[in-house]
XYZ file of C-alpha atoms in Angstrom:
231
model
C -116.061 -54.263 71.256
C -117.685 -55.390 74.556
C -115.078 -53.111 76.713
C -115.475 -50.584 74.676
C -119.462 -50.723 75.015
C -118.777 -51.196 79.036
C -116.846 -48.096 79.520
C -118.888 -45.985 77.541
C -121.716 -46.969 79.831
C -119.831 -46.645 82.643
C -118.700 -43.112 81.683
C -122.007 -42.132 80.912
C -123.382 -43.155 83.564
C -120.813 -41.051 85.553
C -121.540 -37.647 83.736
C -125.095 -38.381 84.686
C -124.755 -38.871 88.610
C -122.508 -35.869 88.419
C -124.815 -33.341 86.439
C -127.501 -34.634 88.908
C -125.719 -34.374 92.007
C -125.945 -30.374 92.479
C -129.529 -30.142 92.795
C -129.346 -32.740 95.642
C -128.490 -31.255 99.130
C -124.644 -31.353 99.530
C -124.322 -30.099 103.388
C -126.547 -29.244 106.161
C -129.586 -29.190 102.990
C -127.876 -26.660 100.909
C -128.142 -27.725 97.284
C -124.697 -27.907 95.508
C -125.897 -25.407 92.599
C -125.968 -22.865 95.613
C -121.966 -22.992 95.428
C -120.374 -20.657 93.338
C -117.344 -21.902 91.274
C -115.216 -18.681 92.063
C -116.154 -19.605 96.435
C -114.260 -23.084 95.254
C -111.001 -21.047 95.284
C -111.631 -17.612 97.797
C -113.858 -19.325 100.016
C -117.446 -20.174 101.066
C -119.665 -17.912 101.909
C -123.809 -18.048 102.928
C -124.746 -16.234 99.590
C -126.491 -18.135 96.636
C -125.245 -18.581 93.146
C -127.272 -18.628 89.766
C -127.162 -22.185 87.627
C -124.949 -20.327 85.137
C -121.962 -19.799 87.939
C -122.258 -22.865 90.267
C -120.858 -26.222 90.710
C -123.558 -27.531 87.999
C -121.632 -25.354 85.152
C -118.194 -27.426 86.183
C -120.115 -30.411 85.890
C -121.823 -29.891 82.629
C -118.611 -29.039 81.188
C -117.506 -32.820 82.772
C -120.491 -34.348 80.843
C -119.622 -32.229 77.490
C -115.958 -33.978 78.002
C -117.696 -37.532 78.344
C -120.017 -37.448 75.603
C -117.101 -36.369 73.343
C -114.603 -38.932 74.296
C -117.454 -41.686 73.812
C -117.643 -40.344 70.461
C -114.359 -40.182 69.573
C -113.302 -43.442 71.523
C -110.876 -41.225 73.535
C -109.812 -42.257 77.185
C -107.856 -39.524 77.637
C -111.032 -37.362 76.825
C -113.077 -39.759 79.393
C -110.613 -39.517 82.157
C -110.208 -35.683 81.676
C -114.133 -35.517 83.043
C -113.379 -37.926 85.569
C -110.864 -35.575 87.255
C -112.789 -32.212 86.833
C -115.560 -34.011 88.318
C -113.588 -35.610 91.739
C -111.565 -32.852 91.528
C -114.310 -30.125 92.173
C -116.347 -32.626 94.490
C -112.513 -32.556 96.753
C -112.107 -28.461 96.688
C -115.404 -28.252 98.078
C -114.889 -30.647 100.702
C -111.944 -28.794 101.389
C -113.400 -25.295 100.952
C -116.323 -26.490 103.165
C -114.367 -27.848 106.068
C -112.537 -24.807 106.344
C -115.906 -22.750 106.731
C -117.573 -24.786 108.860
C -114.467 -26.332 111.183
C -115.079 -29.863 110.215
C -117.088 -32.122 108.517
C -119.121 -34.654 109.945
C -122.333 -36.933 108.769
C -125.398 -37.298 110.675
C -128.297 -38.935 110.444
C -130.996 -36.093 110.744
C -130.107 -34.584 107.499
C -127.133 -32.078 108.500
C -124.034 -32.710 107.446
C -122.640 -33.868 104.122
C -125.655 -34.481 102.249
C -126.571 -37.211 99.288
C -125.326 -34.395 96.408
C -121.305 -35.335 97.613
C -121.694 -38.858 97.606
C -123.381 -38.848 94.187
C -120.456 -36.411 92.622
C -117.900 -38.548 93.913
C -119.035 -41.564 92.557
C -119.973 -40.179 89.437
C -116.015 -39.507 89.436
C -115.148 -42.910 89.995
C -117.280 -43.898 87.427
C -115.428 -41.674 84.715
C -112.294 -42.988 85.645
C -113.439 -46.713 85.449
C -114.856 -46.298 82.322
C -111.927 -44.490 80.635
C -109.893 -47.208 82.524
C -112.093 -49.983 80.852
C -112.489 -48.379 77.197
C -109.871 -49.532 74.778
C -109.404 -46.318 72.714
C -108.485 -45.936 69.188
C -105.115 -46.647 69.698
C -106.169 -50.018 70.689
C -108.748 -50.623 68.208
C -106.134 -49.383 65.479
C -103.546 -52.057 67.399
C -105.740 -54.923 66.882
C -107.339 -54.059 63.293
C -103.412 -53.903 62.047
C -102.819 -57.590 64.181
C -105.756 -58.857 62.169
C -104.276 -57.651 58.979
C -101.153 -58.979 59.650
C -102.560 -62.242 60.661
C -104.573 -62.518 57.740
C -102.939 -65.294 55.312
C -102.406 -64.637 51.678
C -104.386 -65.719 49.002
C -103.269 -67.085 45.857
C -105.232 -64.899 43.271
C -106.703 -66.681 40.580
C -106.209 -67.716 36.798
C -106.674 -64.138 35.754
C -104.013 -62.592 37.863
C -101.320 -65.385 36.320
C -98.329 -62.547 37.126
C -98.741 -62.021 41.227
C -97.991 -65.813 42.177
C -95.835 -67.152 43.073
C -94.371 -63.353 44.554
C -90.935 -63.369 42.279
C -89.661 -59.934 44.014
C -88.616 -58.625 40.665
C -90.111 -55.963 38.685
C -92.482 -56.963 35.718
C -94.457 -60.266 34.805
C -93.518 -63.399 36.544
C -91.465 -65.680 34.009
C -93.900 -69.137 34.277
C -97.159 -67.776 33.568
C -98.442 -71.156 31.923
C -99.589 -74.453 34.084
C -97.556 -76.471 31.452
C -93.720 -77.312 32.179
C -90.930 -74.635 30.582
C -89.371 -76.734 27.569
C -85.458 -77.793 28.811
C -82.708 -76.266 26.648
C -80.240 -78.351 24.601
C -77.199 -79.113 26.028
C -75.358 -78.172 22.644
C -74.460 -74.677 22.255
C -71.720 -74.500 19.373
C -72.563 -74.274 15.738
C -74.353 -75.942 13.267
C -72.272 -78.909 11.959
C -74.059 -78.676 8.669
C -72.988 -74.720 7.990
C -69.317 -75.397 8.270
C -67.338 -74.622 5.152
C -63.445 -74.543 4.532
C -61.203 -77.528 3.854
C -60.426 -80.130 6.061
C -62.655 -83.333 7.071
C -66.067 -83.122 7.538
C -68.776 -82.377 5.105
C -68.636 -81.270 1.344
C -68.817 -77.638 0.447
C -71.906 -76.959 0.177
C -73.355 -78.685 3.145
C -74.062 -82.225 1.055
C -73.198 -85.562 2.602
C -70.780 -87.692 0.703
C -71.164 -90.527 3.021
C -73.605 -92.649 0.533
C -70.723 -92.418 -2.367
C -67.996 -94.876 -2.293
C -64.135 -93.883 -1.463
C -61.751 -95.116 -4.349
C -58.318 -94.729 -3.411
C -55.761 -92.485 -5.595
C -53.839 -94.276 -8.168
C -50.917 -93.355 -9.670
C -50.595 -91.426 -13.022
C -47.984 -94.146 -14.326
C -50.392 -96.851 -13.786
C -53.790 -95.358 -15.271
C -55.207 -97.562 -17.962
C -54.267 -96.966 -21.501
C -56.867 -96.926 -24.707
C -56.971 -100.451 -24.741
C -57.674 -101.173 -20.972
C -54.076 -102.356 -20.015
C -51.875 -100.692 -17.136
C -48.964 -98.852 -18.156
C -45.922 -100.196 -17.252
């Protein structure tokens, strides 16, 4: 937040100088809006130029670039009217030296004037603040480094299905705060609903258990009418 509040001041503050810097004197008391744009590439000559055809329409154009790329949070935008604006202030040098034979700085007012100075350093300022600014890109870096920073929250009693995260689809299976009930260890059938012969229960599921076991006795030797064994 704090860089990106730096650089936008920085940048604006760059525009500014540069806008201002044509109607300062540039050499020997000419004005920079006296420079055509077109004399930038065929040459300077001693002929004036209109405000709509100068230097000053370059620069505005810089300033329209700044203002949108403080908007936007765009360095590339910011940087863009950083080079138009050292970029222009360099081709007149150039374009100037070539007219005159050199250029030199003096004291008495001829020579590169105030106007230069200002353009270039309104430049440098673009650049620093584009430098400076972090940009979307790295706002959107450190917004999704939050996010994934951010620890989870268990949601509460009436979200009983998202916790613990079970990575299967549908409810989770323990939704209650009380433990699951254990299974019994005995999975075969019921003793009790067996039927067929053999040992075990009566037919019928009864218990014979409480009724006592007589053993067989022989036909021959059952009791006759009067109570006496036969035989």
């Amino acid at each position: 937040m704090i860089r990106n509040v730096l650089g936008s001041v920085l940048a604006l503050v760059g525009a500014a100088a540069a806008v201002l810097s044509p109607f300062r004197d540039w050499y020997d008391g000419r004005p920079g809006r006296d420079y055509r744009v077109a004399e930038l590439f065929s040459g300077i000559s001693a002929s004036r130029s209109g405000p709509l055809d100068s230097i000053l329409l370059a620069f505005l154009f810089a300033a329209l670039l700044t203002v949108a790329g403080v908007v936007l949070r765009s360095r590339l935008l910011v940087a863009a009217a950083g080079v138009v604006v050292l970029g222009f202030t360099v081709l007149w040098m150039v374009r100037q030296g070539e007219w005159v034979g050199s250029l030199a700085i003096a004291g008495d007012g001829s020579g590169l004037g105030w106007g230069v100075a200002e353009a270039a350093a309104g430049g440098v300022l673009l650049l620093l603040g584009a430098a400076v600014m972090p940009g979307r890109h790295g706002a959107g870096r450190r917004l999704a480094r939050k996010r994934r920073d951010q620890t989870y929250t268990a949601p509460g009693s009436e979200h009983p299905d998202t916790w613990p995260p079970t990575q299967e689809p549908g409810p989770s299976v323990q939704t209650s705060t009380l433990p699951e009930p254990e299974p019994e260890l005995y999975t075969g059938p019921d003793p009790a609903e067996r039927h067929g012969p053999g040992p075990g229960p009566a037919t019928g599921g009864r218990d014979t258990a409480p009724y006592p076991v007589a053993p067989d006795e022989a036909p021959d030797k059952a009791p006759d009418a009067d109570g006496r064994p036969n035989g």
